[in-house]
Coordinates of C-alpha atoms in Angstrom, one line a residue:
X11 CA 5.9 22.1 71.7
X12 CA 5.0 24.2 68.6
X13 CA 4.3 23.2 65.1
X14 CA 7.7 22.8 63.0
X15 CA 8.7 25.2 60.1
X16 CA 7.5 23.0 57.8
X17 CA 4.3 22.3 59.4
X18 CA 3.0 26.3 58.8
X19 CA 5.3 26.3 55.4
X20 CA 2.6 23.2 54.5
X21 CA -0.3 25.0 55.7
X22 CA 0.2 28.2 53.7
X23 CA 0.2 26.0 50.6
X24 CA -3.3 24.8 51.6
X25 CA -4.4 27.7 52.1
X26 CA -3.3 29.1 48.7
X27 CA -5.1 26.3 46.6
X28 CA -7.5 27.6 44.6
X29 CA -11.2 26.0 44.6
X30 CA -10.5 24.5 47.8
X31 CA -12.5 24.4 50.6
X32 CA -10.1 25.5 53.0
X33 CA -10.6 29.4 54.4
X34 CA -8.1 29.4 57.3
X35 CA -6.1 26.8 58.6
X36 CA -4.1 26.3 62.2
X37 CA -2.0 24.0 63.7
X38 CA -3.1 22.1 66.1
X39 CA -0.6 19.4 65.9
X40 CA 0.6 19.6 69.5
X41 CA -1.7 21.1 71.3
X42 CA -5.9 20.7 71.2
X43 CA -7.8 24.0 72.5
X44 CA -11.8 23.9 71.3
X45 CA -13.3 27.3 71.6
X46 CA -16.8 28.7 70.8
X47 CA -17.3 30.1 67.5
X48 CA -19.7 32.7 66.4
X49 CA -18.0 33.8 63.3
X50 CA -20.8 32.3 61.1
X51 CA -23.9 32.4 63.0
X52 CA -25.7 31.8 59.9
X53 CA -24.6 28.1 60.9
X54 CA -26.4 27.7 64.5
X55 CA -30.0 27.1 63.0
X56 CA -31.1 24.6 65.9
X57 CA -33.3 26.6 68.7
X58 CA -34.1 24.7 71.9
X59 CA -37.3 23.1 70.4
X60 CA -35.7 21.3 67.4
X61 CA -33.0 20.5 69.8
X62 CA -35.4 18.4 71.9
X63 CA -37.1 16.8 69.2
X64 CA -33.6 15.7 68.0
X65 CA -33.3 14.1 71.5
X66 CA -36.9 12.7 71.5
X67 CA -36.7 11.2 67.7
X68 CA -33.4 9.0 68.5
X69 CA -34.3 8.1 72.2
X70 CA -37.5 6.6 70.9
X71 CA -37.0 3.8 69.1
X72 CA -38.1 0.2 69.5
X73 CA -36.8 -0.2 73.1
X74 CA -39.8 0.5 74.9
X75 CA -41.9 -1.9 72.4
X76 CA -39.0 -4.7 72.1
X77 CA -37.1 -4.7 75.1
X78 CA -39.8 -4.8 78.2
X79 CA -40.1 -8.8 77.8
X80 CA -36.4 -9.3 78.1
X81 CA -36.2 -7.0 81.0
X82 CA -39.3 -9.3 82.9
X83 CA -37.4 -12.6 82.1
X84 CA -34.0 -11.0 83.6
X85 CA -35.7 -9.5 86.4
X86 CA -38.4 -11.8 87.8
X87 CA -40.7 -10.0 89.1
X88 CA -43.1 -7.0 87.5
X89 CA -41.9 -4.6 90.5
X90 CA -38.4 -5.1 89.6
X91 CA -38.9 -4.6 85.9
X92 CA -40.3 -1.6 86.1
X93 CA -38.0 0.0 89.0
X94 CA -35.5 -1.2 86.4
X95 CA -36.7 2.2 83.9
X96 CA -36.6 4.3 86.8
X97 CA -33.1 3.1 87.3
X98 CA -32.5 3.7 83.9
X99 CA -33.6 7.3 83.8
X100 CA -31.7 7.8 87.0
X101 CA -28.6 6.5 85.1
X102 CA -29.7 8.5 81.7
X103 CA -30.5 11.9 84.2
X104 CA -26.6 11.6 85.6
X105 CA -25.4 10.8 81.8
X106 CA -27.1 13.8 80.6
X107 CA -25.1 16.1 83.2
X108 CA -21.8 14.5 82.1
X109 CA -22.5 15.6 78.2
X110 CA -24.0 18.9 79.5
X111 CA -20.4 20.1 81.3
X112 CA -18.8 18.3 78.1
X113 CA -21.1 20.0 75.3
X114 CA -20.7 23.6 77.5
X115 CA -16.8 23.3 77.5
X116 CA -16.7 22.2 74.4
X117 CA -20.0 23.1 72.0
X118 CA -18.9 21.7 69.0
X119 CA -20.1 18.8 66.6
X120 CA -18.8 15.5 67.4
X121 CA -19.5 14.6 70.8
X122 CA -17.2 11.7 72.4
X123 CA -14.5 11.9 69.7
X124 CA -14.0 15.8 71.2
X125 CA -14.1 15.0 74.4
X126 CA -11.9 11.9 74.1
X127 CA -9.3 13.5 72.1
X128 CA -9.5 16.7 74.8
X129 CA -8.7 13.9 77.2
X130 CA -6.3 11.7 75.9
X131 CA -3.6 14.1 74.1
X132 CA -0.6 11.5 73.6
X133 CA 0.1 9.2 72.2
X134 CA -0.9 11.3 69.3
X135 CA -3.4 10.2 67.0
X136 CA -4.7 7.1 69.5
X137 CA -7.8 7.8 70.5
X138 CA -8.9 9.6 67.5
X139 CA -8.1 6.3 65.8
X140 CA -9.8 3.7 68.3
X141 CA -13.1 6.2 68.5
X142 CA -13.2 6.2 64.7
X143 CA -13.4 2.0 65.1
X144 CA -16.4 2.2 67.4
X145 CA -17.9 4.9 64.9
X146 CA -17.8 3.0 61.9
X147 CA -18.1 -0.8 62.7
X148 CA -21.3 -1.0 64.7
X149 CA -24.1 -1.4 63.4
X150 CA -26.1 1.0 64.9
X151 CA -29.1 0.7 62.8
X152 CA -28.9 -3.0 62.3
X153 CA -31.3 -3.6 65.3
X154 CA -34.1 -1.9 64.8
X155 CA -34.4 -2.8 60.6
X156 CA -34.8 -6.6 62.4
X157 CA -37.4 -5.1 64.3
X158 CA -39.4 -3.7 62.0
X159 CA -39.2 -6.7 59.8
X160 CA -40.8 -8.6 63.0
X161 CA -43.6 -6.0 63.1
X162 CA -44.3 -5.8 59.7
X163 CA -44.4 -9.9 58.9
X164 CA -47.3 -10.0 62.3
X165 CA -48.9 -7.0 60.4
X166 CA -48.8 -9.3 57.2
X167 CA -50.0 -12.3 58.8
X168 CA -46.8 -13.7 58.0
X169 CA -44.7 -16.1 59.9
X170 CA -41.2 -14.5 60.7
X171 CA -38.6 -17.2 59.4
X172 CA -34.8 -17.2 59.0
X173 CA -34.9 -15.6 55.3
X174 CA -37.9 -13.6 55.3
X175 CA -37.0 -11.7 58.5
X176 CA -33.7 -10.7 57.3
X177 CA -35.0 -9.6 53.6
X178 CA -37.2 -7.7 55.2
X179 CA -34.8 -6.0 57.7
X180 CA -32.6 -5.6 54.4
X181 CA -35.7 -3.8 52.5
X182 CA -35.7 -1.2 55.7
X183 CA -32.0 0.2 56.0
X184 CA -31.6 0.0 52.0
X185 CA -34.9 2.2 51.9
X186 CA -33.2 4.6 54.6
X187 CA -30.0 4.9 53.0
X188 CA -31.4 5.2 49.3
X189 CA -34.0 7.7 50.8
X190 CA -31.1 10.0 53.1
X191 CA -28.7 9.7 50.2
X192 CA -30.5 10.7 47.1
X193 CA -33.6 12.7 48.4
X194 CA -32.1 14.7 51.7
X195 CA -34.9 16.9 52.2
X196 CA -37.7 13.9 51.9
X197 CA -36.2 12.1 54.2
X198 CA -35.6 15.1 56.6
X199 CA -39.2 15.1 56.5
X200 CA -40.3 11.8 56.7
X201 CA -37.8 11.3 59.2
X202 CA -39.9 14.3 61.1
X203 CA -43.2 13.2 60.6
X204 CA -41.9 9.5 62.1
X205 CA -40.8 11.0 65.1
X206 CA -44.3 12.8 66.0
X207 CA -46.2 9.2 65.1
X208 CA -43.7 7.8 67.4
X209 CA -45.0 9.9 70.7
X210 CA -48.3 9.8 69.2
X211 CA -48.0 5.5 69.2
X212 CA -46.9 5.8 73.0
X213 CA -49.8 7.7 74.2
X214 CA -52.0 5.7 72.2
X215 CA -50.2 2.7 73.9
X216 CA -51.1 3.9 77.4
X217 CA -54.2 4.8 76.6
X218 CA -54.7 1.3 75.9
X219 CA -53.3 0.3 79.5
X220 CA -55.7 2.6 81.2
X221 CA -58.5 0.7 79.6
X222 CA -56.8 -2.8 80.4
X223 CA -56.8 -1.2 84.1
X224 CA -60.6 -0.6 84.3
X225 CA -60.9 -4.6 82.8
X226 CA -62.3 -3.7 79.5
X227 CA -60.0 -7.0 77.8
X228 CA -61.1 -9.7 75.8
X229 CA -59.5 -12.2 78.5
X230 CA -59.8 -12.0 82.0
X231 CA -57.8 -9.4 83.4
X232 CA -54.2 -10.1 84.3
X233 CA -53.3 -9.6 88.3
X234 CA -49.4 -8.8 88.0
X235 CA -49.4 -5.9 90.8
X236 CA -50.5 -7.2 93.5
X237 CA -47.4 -9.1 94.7
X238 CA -45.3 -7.0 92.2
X239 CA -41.6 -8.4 93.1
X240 CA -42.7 -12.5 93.4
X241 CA -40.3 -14.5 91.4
X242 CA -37.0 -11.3 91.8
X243 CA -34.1 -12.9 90.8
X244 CA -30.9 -11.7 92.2
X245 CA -28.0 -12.4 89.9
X246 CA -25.8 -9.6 89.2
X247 CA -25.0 -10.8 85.6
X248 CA -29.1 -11.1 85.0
X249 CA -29.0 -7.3 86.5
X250 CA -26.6 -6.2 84.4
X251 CA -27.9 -7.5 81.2
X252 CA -31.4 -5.8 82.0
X253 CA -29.6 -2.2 82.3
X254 CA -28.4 -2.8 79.3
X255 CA -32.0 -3.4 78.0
X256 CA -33.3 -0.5 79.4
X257 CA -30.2 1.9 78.5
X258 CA -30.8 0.7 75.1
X259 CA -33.7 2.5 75.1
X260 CA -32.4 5.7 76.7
X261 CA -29.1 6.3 74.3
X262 CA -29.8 9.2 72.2
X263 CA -30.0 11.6 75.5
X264 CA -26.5 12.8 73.9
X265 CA -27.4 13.3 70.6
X266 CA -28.0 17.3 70.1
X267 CA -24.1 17.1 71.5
X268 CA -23.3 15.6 68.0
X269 CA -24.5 19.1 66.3
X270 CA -23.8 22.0 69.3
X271 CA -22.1 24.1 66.5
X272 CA -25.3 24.2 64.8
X273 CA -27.4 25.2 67.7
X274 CA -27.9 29.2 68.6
X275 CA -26.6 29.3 72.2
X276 CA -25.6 26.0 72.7
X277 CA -24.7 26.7 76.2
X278 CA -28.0 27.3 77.4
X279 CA -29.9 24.8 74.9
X280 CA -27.8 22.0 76.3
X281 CA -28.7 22.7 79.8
X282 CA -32.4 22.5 79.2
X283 CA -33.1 19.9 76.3
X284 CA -31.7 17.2 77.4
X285 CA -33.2 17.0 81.1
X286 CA -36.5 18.0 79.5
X287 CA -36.7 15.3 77.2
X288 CA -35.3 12.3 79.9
X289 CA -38.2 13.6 82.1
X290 CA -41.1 13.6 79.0
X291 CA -39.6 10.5 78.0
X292 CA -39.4 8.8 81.4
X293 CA -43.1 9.4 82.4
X294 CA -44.0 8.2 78.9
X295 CA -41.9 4.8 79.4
X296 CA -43.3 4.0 82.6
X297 CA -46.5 4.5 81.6
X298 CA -46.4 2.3 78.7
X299 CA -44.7 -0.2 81.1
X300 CA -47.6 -0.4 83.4
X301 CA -49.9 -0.8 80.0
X302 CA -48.0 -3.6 79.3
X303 CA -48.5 -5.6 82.5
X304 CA -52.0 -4.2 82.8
X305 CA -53.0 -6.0 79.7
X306 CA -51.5 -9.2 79.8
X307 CA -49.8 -12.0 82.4
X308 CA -46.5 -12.5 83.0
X309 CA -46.1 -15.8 81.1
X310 CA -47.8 -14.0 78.2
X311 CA -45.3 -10.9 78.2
X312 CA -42.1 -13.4 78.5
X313 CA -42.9 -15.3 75.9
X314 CA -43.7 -12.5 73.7
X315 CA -40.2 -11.6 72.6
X316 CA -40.2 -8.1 70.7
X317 CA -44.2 -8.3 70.0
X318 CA -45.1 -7.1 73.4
X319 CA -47.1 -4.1 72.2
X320 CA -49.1 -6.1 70.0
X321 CA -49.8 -8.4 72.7
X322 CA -51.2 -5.7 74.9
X323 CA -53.5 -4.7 71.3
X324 CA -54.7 -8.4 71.2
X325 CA -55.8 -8.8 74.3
X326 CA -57.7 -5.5 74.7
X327 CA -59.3 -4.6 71.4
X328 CA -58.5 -8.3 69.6
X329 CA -56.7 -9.7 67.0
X330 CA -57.3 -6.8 64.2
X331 CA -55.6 -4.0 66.5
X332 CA -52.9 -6.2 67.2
X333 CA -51.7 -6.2 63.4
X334 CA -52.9 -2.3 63.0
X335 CA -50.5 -2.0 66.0
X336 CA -47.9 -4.2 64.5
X337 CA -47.8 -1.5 61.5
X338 CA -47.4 1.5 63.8
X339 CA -44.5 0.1 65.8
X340 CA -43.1 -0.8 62.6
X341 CA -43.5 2.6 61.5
X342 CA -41.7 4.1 64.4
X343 CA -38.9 1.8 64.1
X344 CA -38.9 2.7 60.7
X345 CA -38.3 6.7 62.3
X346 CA -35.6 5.1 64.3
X347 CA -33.5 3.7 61.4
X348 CA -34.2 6.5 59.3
X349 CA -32.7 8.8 62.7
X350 CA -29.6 6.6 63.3
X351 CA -28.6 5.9 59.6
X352 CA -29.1 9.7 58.6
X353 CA -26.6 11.2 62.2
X354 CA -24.1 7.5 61.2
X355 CA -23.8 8.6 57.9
X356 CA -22.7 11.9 58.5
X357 CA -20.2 10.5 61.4
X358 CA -18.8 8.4 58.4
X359 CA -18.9 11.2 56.3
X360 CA -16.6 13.6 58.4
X361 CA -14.2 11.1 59.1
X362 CA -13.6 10.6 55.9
X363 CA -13.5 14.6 55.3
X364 CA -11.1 14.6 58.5
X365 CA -8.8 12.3 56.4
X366 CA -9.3 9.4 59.0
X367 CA -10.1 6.9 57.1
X368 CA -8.9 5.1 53.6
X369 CA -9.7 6.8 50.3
X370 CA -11.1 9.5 52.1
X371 CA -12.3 11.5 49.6
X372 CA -15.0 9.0 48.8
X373 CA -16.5 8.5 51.8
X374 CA -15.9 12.4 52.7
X375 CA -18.2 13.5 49.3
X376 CA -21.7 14.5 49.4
X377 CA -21.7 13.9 45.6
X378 CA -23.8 12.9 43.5
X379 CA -27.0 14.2 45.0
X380 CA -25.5 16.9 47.8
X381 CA -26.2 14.2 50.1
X382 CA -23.4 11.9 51.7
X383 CA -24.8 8.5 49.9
X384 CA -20.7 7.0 50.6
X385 CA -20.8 7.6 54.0
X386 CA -24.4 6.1 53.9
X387 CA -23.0 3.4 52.2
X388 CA -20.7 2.5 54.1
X389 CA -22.9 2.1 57.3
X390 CA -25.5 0.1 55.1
X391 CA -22.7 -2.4 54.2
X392 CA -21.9 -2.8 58.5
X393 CA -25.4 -3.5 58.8
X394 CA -25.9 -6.1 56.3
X395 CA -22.8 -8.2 57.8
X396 CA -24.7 -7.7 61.1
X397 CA -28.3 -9.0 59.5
X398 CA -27.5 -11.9 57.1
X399 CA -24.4 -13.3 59.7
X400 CA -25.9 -13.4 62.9
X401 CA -28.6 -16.1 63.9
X402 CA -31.5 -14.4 63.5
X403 CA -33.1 -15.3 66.9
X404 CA -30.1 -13.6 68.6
X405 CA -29.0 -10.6 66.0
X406 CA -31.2 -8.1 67.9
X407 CA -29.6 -8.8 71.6
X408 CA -26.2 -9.0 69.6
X409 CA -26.6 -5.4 68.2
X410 CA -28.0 -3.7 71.6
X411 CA -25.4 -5.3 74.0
X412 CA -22.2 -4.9 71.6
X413 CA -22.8 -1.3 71.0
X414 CA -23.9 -0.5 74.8
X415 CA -20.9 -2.4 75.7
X416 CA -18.4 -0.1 74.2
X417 CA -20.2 3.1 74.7
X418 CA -20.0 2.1 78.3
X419 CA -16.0 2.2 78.1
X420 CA -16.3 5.3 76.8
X421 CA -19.1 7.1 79.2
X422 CA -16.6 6.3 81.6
X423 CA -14.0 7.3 80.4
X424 CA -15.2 11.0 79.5
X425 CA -16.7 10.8 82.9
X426 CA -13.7 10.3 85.0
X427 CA -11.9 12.4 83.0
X428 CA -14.6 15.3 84.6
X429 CA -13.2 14.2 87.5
X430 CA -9.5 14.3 87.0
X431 CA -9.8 17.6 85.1
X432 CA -11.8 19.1 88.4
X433 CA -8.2 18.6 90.2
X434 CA -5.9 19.1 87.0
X435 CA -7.9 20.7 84.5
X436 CA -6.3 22.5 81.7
X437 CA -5.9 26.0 81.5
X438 CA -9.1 26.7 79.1
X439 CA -11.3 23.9 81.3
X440 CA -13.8 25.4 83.3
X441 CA -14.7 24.8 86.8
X442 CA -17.1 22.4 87.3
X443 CA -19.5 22.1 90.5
X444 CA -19.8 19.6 93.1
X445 CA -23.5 17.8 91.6
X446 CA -21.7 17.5 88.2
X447 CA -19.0 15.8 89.8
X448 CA -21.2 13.2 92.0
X449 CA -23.2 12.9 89.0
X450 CA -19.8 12.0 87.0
X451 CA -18.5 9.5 89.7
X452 CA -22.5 7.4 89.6
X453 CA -22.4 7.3 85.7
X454 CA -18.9 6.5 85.4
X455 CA -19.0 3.7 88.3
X456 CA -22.2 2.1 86.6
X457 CA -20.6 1.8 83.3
X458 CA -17.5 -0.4 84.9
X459 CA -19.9 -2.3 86.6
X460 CA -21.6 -2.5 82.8
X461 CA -18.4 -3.6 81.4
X462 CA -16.9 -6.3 83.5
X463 CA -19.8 -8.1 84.9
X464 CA -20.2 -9.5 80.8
X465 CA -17.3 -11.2 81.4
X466 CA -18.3 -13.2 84.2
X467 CA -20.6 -16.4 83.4
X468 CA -24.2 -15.5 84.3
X469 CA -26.4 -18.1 85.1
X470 CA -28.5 -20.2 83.2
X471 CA -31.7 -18.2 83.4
X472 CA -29.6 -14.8 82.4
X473 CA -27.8 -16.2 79.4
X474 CA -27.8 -13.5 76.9
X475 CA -28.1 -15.6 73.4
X476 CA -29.6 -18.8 72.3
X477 CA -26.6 -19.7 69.7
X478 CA -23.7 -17.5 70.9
X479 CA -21.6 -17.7 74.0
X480 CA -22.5 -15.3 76.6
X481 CA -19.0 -13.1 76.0
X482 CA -19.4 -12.6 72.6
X483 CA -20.5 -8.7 72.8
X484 CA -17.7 -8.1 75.4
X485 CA -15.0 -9.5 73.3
X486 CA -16.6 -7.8 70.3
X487 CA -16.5 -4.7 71.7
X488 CA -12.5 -4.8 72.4
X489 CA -12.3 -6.1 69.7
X490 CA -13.5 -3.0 67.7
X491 CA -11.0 -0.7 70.6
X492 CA -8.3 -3.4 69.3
X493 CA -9.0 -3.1 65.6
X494 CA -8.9 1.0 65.9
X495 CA -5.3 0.9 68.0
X496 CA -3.7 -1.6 65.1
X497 CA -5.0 0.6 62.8
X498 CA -3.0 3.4 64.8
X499 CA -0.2 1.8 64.3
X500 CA -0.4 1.4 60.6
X501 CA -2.1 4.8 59.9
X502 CA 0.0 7.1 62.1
X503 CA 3.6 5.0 62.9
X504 CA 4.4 2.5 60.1
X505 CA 3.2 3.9 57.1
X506 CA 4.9 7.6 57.6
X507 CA 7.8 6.1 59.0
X508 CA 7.9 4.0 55.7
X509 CA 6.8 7.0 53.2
X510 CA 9.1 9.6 55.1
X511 CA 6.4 11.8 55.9
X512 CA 5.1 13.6 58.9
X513 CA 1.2 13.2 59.2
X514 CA -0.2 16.3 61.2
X515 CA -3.3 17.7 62.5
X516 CA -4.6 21.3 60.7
X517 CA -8.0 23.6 61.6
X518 CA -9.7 24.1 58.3
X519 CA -13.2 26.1 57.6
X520 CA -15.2 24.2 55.1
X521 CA -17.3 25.4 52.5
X522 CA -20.4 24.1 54.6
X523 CA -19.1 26.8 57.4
X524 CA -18.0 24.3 60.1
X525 CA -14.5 24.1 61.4
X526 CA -12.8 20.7 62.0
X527 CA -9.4 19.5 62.6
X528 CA -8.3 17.6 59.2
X529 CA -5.5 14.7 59.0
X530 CA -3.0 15.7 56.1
X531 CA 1.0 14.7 55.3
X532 CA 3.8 16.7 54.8
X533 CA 7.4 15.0 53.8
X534 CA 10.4 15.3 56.2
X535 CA 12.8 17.2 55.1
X536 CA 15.7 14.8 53.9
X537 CA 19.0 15.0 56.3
X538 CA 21.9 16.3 54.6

């Protein structure tokens, strides 16, 4: 069906207004097409190097440093815990096909909101409303502030308590969002310069475990791989919480598909950064893995919560490494906030440009330092429910599983939707071959198993939190799908129906040189 009368009559006012942003706008009300635009190349500044840096800069974070001791008290055993990261890159590997057919049929910025709304066409509005949830109430960059305030109290000599832990976290994202929202191209480069210390803290990491290997330790040296898999537990809830450990520490394969418009040939780029940087990172995550039990015992490592790197410091080169450590894991989660905060700001900051979201224009401005500090803001506000709410001793697990348990509803999603559009595609779909398909079936199938096995009880020894019930990231993470439909039906049914207008869907070019598809009203024409 076609865009009414009044739809294009609307749109030709828009395009008249002087001093606005607009340069051409289309309807796009009824029907969604996405097609590659070169008419401002001056915009695709990203070659295939920055590309996988900006893979490499989110993807490292604090998972490999935090996250091993959780995966070894899940698992059991040393041999299971680490063929749990090779199942991880397997899963990351068939992921990172999925959003190379996506981000080659449809190279634009956004990622999953394109992709779902390419998907799910009616009702109208739905999706983009329930994706917009998912994108603005997690707090993405929650996790890794607690982090670095764990790092940075060891470094202190201080003892982590309830208060000082969350002040410190606090201190992080308000540095980030100050930083990214009044100074753009200082953070840009400290954000840089983070991201190279981060590989350079890995290496330097298993270094470490080859000298742990060859017994050079200030205690005797552990013996963890000689019966590798004694002590496996088998419990598919324990399983399934450990993937989500491990994936943790994988997301951000996806992330130059949040930016294609920006990147000269995305096409081709897409195809070769991402399964380049899974395979650097993948060798560099096992490896650091192996340093970890090479340098200390099993008991050690479990009991170690997120300060398993230092650990490995302590008992090689004593207790002065272990806080110099502690400073350069705080450092790269430090890299990590500043990544997440500075891409979630900008997701905030185009919904609210896309007219998505409540007073818009606010969080939609890049005023007062060409910088989106609203958009920031908003974010910063998430997180701070996230720190100073949650028990401290469980906030961390709390922010990894309920943002990997959403993103797993939609990874399936956009991957079975490869599959139905191989057999009904629409007419501007592409084919697709049979590996991207088997690889969309795996990825898809192991994000159901990721979402309903959370709402089965585990057992004892799997039990995700110390102070919350074992669902709570499940029903957290409908509840955020369940917040974005009701908003739906408030945003686009009750409200128009109440105002007597129509709200519609237009293409506008921005002054910034980017198309996107922008919310706006127009009044139904009164019956005579």
């Amino acid at each position: 069906m076609s865009a009414s009368i009044e739809d294009y009559s609307y749109e030709k006012k828009l395009s008249e207004k002087s001093g606005s942003e607009i340069v051409h706008t289309q309807s796009v009300d009824d029907n969604i097409t996405f097609h590659d635009d070169d008419s401002i190349p001056e915009r695709r500044q990203i070659g295939l190097f920055s590309a996988v840096f900006i893979i490499f800069n989110r993807i490292i974070g604090t998972g490999v440093f935090a996250t091993p001791s959780s995966i070894l008290t899940l698992s059991g055993s040393v041999g299971l815990s680490l063929f749990m990261w090779v199942i991880g890159a397997i899963i990351a590997a068939a992921g990172m096909q999925v959003y190379i057919v996506w981000g080659s049929a449809v190279p634009k910025n956004g990622g999953e909101k394109n992709y779902l709304e390419y998907l799910f066409r009616k009702p109208k509005f739905l999706i983009t409303s329930i994706f917009s949830a998912n994108a603005l109430l997690l707090a993405w960059a929650a996790g890794n502030s607690l982090v670095f305030g764990e790092y940075i109290l060891l470094a202190a000599n201080v003892e982590p308590t309830r208060w000082t832990l969350r002040l410190v976290g606090f201190a992080c994202i308000t540095f980030s969002v100050l930083l990214h929202g009044t100074a753009l191209k200082w953070g840009l480069r400290l954000q840089n310069v983070l991201g190279i210390f981060k590989i350079l803290v890995l290496v330097f990491i298993i270094i470490t475990g080859f000298v742990a290997l060859g017994g050079h330790m200030k205690i005797e040296k552990p013996d963890n791989f000689t019966n590798a898999f004694e002590g496996t537990t088998a419990s598919a809830s324990s399983f399934c919480l450990s993937l989500y450990n491990v994936i943790w520490s994988y997301i951000g394969f996806s992330n130059v598909n949040y930016a294609l418009a920006e990147v000269k040939n995305p096409k081709r780029v897409v195809r070769i950064a991402g399964p380049l940087a899974i395979g650097v990172v993948t060798v560099l995550y096992l490896l650091a893995n192996i340093a970890y039990f090479a340098g200390a015992t099993k008991e050690e490592i479990t009991s170690s919560g997120r300060l398993v790197a230092a650990l490995l410091f302590k008992n090689v080169y004593g207790e002065k490494a272990q806080r110099a450590l502690s400073v350069f894991v705080a450092l790269s989660a430090l890299g990590n906030v500043l990544s997440v905060s500075f891409s979630q700001g900008r997701v905030n900051q185009e919904l609210g440009r896309e007219g998505i979201l409540p007073f818009s224009k606010v969080w939609g401005s890049n005023k007062p330092f060409n910088a989106p500090l609203a958009g920031l803001a908003l974010h910063w506000v998430i997180c701070l429910i996230v720190i100073f709410a949650l028990p401290p001793g469980d906030a961390y697990n709390f922010v990894l599983n309920v943002i990997s348990y959403p993103l797993s509803v939609i990874n399936a999603a956009i991957s079975f939707g490869l599959i139905y559009l191989a057999f009904r595609p629409y007419p501007d779909w592409p084919l697709s071959s049979i590996p991207s398909l088997i690889a969309a079936f795996f990825f898809g199938a192991v994000n159901v198993f990721l979402f309903i096995v959370p709402l089965l009880r585990p057992p004892p020894i799997a039990e995700p939190y110390k102070s919350l019930p074992y669902w709570t990231h499940a029903v957290a993470g409908w509840a955020v799908f369940g917040i974005g439909a009701l908003y739906y039906l408030v945003w686009a049914k009750i409200v128009p129906a109440i105002g007597g207008y129509k709200l519609i869907r237009v293409e506008q070019t921005g002054k910034d040189g980017l198309k996107r598809h922008v919310f706006t009203t127009i009044q139904k024409p009164k019956s005579a």
